[in-house]
Amino acid sequence: ELADSVRVASVLIGTMNGIEFGLSYAMELERDFTFRSLSLERLDGAFVQLIADGEGNWVDGEGRALGQLHDCLDIDISGTPLTNTLPIRRARLQPGVPRSVYVAYVPLDTLLPQREVQTYTRLDAEHVTFRNADGSFEQVLEVDDEGFVTDYPTLFRRVSTVIRR
């Protein structure tokens, strides 16, 4: 029997825009990869906790409503391509049909979540175009047969995978 949820725990260490960073995070997702919760802490102690009901309503770790994230079903944590996987898997993209999604974007410098629109278009079984709504950024992502991003040119490339069931 399949689990009722997917749990992700990860550590990110790197350099972005010339600034070194380190953080750890844990996420809980529904089986269809709909986002439910995030706990993220940077090495400097900055912390954010987000909880979503899967229908576009969000609260912080203290239960305060986050109206600016209304209608967001997905999350995008700057610094990891894993969060691009969520809408790719959840939205069941059809080849050549753009799909726009609202995401709660979490920048690593402030950790203040903001609502963004992102568009994903499946090109073929192994490639998906990712574009910000304002058109300021576009990239063709390579994905595996389960929809996980394996190559995000100029930013990330998967070198190994550990899956525990």
Short mmCIF file of C-alpha atoms in Angstrom, two decimals:
data_model
loop_
_atom_site.label_atom_id
_atom_site.label_comp_id
_atom_site.label_asym_id
_atom_site.label_seq_id
_atom_site.Cartn_x
_atom_site.Cartn_y
_atom_site.Cartn_z
CA GLU A 1 0.00 0.00 0.00
CA LEU A 2 1.25 3.47 -0.84
CA ALA A 3 1.94 6.01 1.86
CA ASP A 4 -0.54 8.86 2.32
CA SER A 5 2.19 11.45 1.90
CA VAL A 6 5.68 12.08 0.59
CA ARG A 7 8.29 13.45 2.97
CA VAL A 8 11.42 15.18 1.76
CA ALA A 9 14.44 16.18 3.85
CA SER A 10 17.42 17.91 2.27
CA VAL A 11 20.46 20.04 2.92
CA LEU A 12 21.61 22.70 0.44
CA ILE A 13 25.13 24.10 0.45
CA GLY A 14 26.36 26.36 -2.31
CA THR A 15 27.05 29.78 -3.71
CA MET A 16 24.42 31.99 -5.28
CA ASN A 17 25.23 35.41 -6.76
CA GLY A 18 28.65 35.21 -5.09
CA ILE A 19 27.22 34.59 -1.62
CA GLU A 20 27.75 31.30 0.17
CA PHE A 21 24.71 29.71 1.77
CA GLY A 22 23.69 26.65 3.70
CA LEU A 23 20.29 25.48 4.83
CA SER A 24 18.24 22.44 5.66
CA TYR A 25 14.59 21.87 4.92
CA ALA A 26 11.85 19.32 5.33
CA MET A 27 8.69 19.21 3.21
CA GLU A 28 5.55 17.17 3.30
CA LEU A 29 3.60 16.56 0.10
CA GLU A 30 0.46 14.69 -0.78
CA ARG A 31 0.89 11.56 -2.91
CA ASP A 32 0.17 13.61 -6.05
CA PHE A 33 2.96 16.01 -5.00
CA THR A 34 0.63 18.79 -3.87
CA PHE A 35 2.57 20.83 -1.30
CA ARG A 36 1.44 20.67 2.35
CA SER A 37 4.23 21.98 4.61
CA LEU A 38 7.77 23.31 4.78
CA SER A 39 10.22 23.89 7.61
CA LEU A 40 13.40 25.59 6.41
CA GLU A 41 16.35 26.87 8.42
CA ARG A 42 19.46 28.63 7.19
CA LEU A 43 22.84 28.22 8.90
CA ASP A 44 22.51 31.74 10.33
CA GLY A 45 19.37 30.64 12.22
CA ALA A 46 16.79 32.31 9.97
CA PHE A 47 13.72 30.07 9.85
CA VAL A 48 10.47 29.82 7.94
CA GLN A 49 7.58 27.43 8.32
CA LEU A 50 4.71 27.29 5.82
CA ILE A 51 1.58 25.15 5.84
CA ALA A 52 -0.92 24.85 2.99
CA ASP A 53 -4.27 23.10 2.83
CA GLY A 54 -3.81 21.98 -0.79
CA GLU A 55 -6.61 24.29 -1.94
CA GLY A 56 -4.67 27.57 -2.04
CA ASN A 57 -4.84 28.67 1.62
CA TRP A 58 -1.60 29.16 3.56
CA VAL A 59 -0.54 29.88 7.14
CA ASP A 60 2.81 30.37 8.80
CA GLY A 61 4.16 28.24 11.65
CA GLU A 62 2.11 30.20 14.16
CA GLY A 63 -1.15 29.75 12.29
CA ARG A 64 -1.30 33.29 10.85
CA ALA A 65 -2.99 33.44 7.45
CA LEU A 66 -0.73 34.33 4.52
CA GLY A 67 -3.20 35.99 2.17
CA GLN A 68 -0.45 36.98 -0.27
CA LEU A 69 -0.11 33.26 -1.13
CA HIS A 70 -3.80 32.69 -1.84
CA ASP A 71 -4.39 30.26 -4.73
CA CYS A 72 -0.81 28.94 -4.66
CA LEU A 73 -0.73 25.15 -4.84
CA ASP A 74 3.02 24.77 -5.27
CA ILE A 75 6.18 26.06 -3.64
CA ASP A 76 9.44 27.12 -5.28
CA ILE A 77 12.45 27.26 -2.99
CA SER A 78 15.26 29.18 -4.63
CA GLY A 79 18.32 26.96 -4.65
CA THR A 80 16.74 23.60 -5.44
CA PRO A 81 15.27 22.12 -8.64
CA LEU A 82 13.24 19.68 -6.56
CA THR A 83 10.46 22.23 -6.16
CA ASN A 84 10.16 22.55 -9.96
CA THR A 85 9.34 18.84 -9.93
CA LEU A 86 6.17 19.44 -7.89
CA PRO A 87 4.07 21.22 -10.57
CA ILE A 88 5.58 19.05 -13.31
CA ARG A 89 4.33 15.90 -11.56
CA ARG A 90 1.10 17.32 -10.12
CA ALA A 91 -0.17 19.16 -13.21
CA ARG A 92 0.11 16.17 -15.59
CA LEU A 93 1.46 18.31 -18.39
CA GLN A 94 0.41 17.56 -21.96
CA PRO A 95 2.98 18.03 -24.76
CA GLY A 96 2.90 21.52 -26.25
CA VAL A 97 0.22 22.84 -23.86
CA PRO A 98 1.52 25.59 -21.52
CA ARG A 99 0.30 25.34 -17.94
CA SER A 100 0.56 28.33 -15.60
CA VAL A 101 0.65 27.74 -11.86
CA TYR A 102 0.73 29.98 -8.81
CA VAL A 103 3.68 29.21 -6.55
CA ALA A 104 4.86 30.44 -3.19
CA TYR A 105 8.41 31.50 -4.10
CA VAL A 106 10.87 31.45 -1.18
CA PRO A 107 14.07 33.43 -1.91
CA LEU A 108 17.10 32.28 0.08
CA ASP A 109 18.16 35.80 1.06
CA THR A 110 14.97 36.93 2.84
CA LEU A 111 12.95 33.69 3.23
CA LEU A 112 9.87 35.89 2.78
CA PRO A 113 7.45 33.90 0.59
CA GLN A 114 5.86 35.72 -2.33
CA ARG A 115 3.30 34.71 -4.91
CA GLU A 116 4.59 34.13 -8.43
CA VAL A 117 3.16 32.75 -11.63
CA GLN A 118 5.26 30.19 -13.46
CA THR A 119 4.53 28.44 -16.74
CA TYR A 120 5.55 24.90 -17.59
CA THR A 121 5.28 23.36 -21.06
CA ARG A 122 6.11 19.73 -21.75
CA LEU A 123 8.18 19.50 -24.93
CA ASP A 124 8.60 15.72 -24.93
CA ALA A 125 9.03 12.88 -22.43
CA GLU A 126 12.37 14.25 -21.20
CA HIS A 127 12.08 18.05 -21.52
CA VAL A 128 9.91 20.75 -19.95
CA THR A 129 10.20 24.49 -20.50
CA PHE A 130 10.03 26.59 -17.33
CA ARG A 131 9.24 30.30 -17.64
CA ASN A 132 8.56 33.10 -15.17
CA ALA A 133 5.31 34.93 -15.92
CA ASP A 134 7.11 38.20 -16.68
CA GLY A 135 9.30 36.41 -19.23
CA SER A 136 12.50 37.46 -17.47
CA PHE A 137 13.71 33.87 -17.18
CA GLU A 138 13.19 30.76 -19.28
CA GLN A 139 14.96 27.42 -19.22
CA VAL A 140 14.48 23.97 -20.71
CA LEU A 141 14.61 21.43 -17.89
CA GLU A 142 15.49 17.79 -18.37
CA VAL A 143 13.33 15.38 -16.37
CA ASP A 144 13.42 11.65 -15.73
CA ASP A 145 10.53 9.28 -16.39
CA GLU A 146 8.99 10.15 -13.00
CA GLY A 147 9.07 13.92 -13.63
CA PHE A 148 12.05 14.70 -11.38
CA VAL A 149 14.31 17.45 -12.69
CA THR A 150 17.69 15.95 -13.56
CA ASP A 151 19.25 18.91 -15.35
CA TYR A 152 18.52 22.61 -14.91
CA PRO A 153 21.14 24.14 -17.26
CA THR A 154 23.51 26.66 -15.71
CA LEU A 155 22.08 26.01 -12.22
CA PHE A 156 21.81 22.31 -11.27
CA ARG A 157 22.56 18.82 -12.49
CA ARG A 158 21.58 15.67 -10.60
CA VAL A 159 24.59 13.54 -9.79
CA SER A 160 22.91 10.82 -7.74
CA THR A 161 19.57 9.79 -6.34
CA VAL A 162 18.63 8.25 -3.01
CA ILE A 163 15.08 7.03 -2.69
CA ARG A 164 13.89 5.37 0.50
CA ARG A 165 10.53 3.74 0.65
#
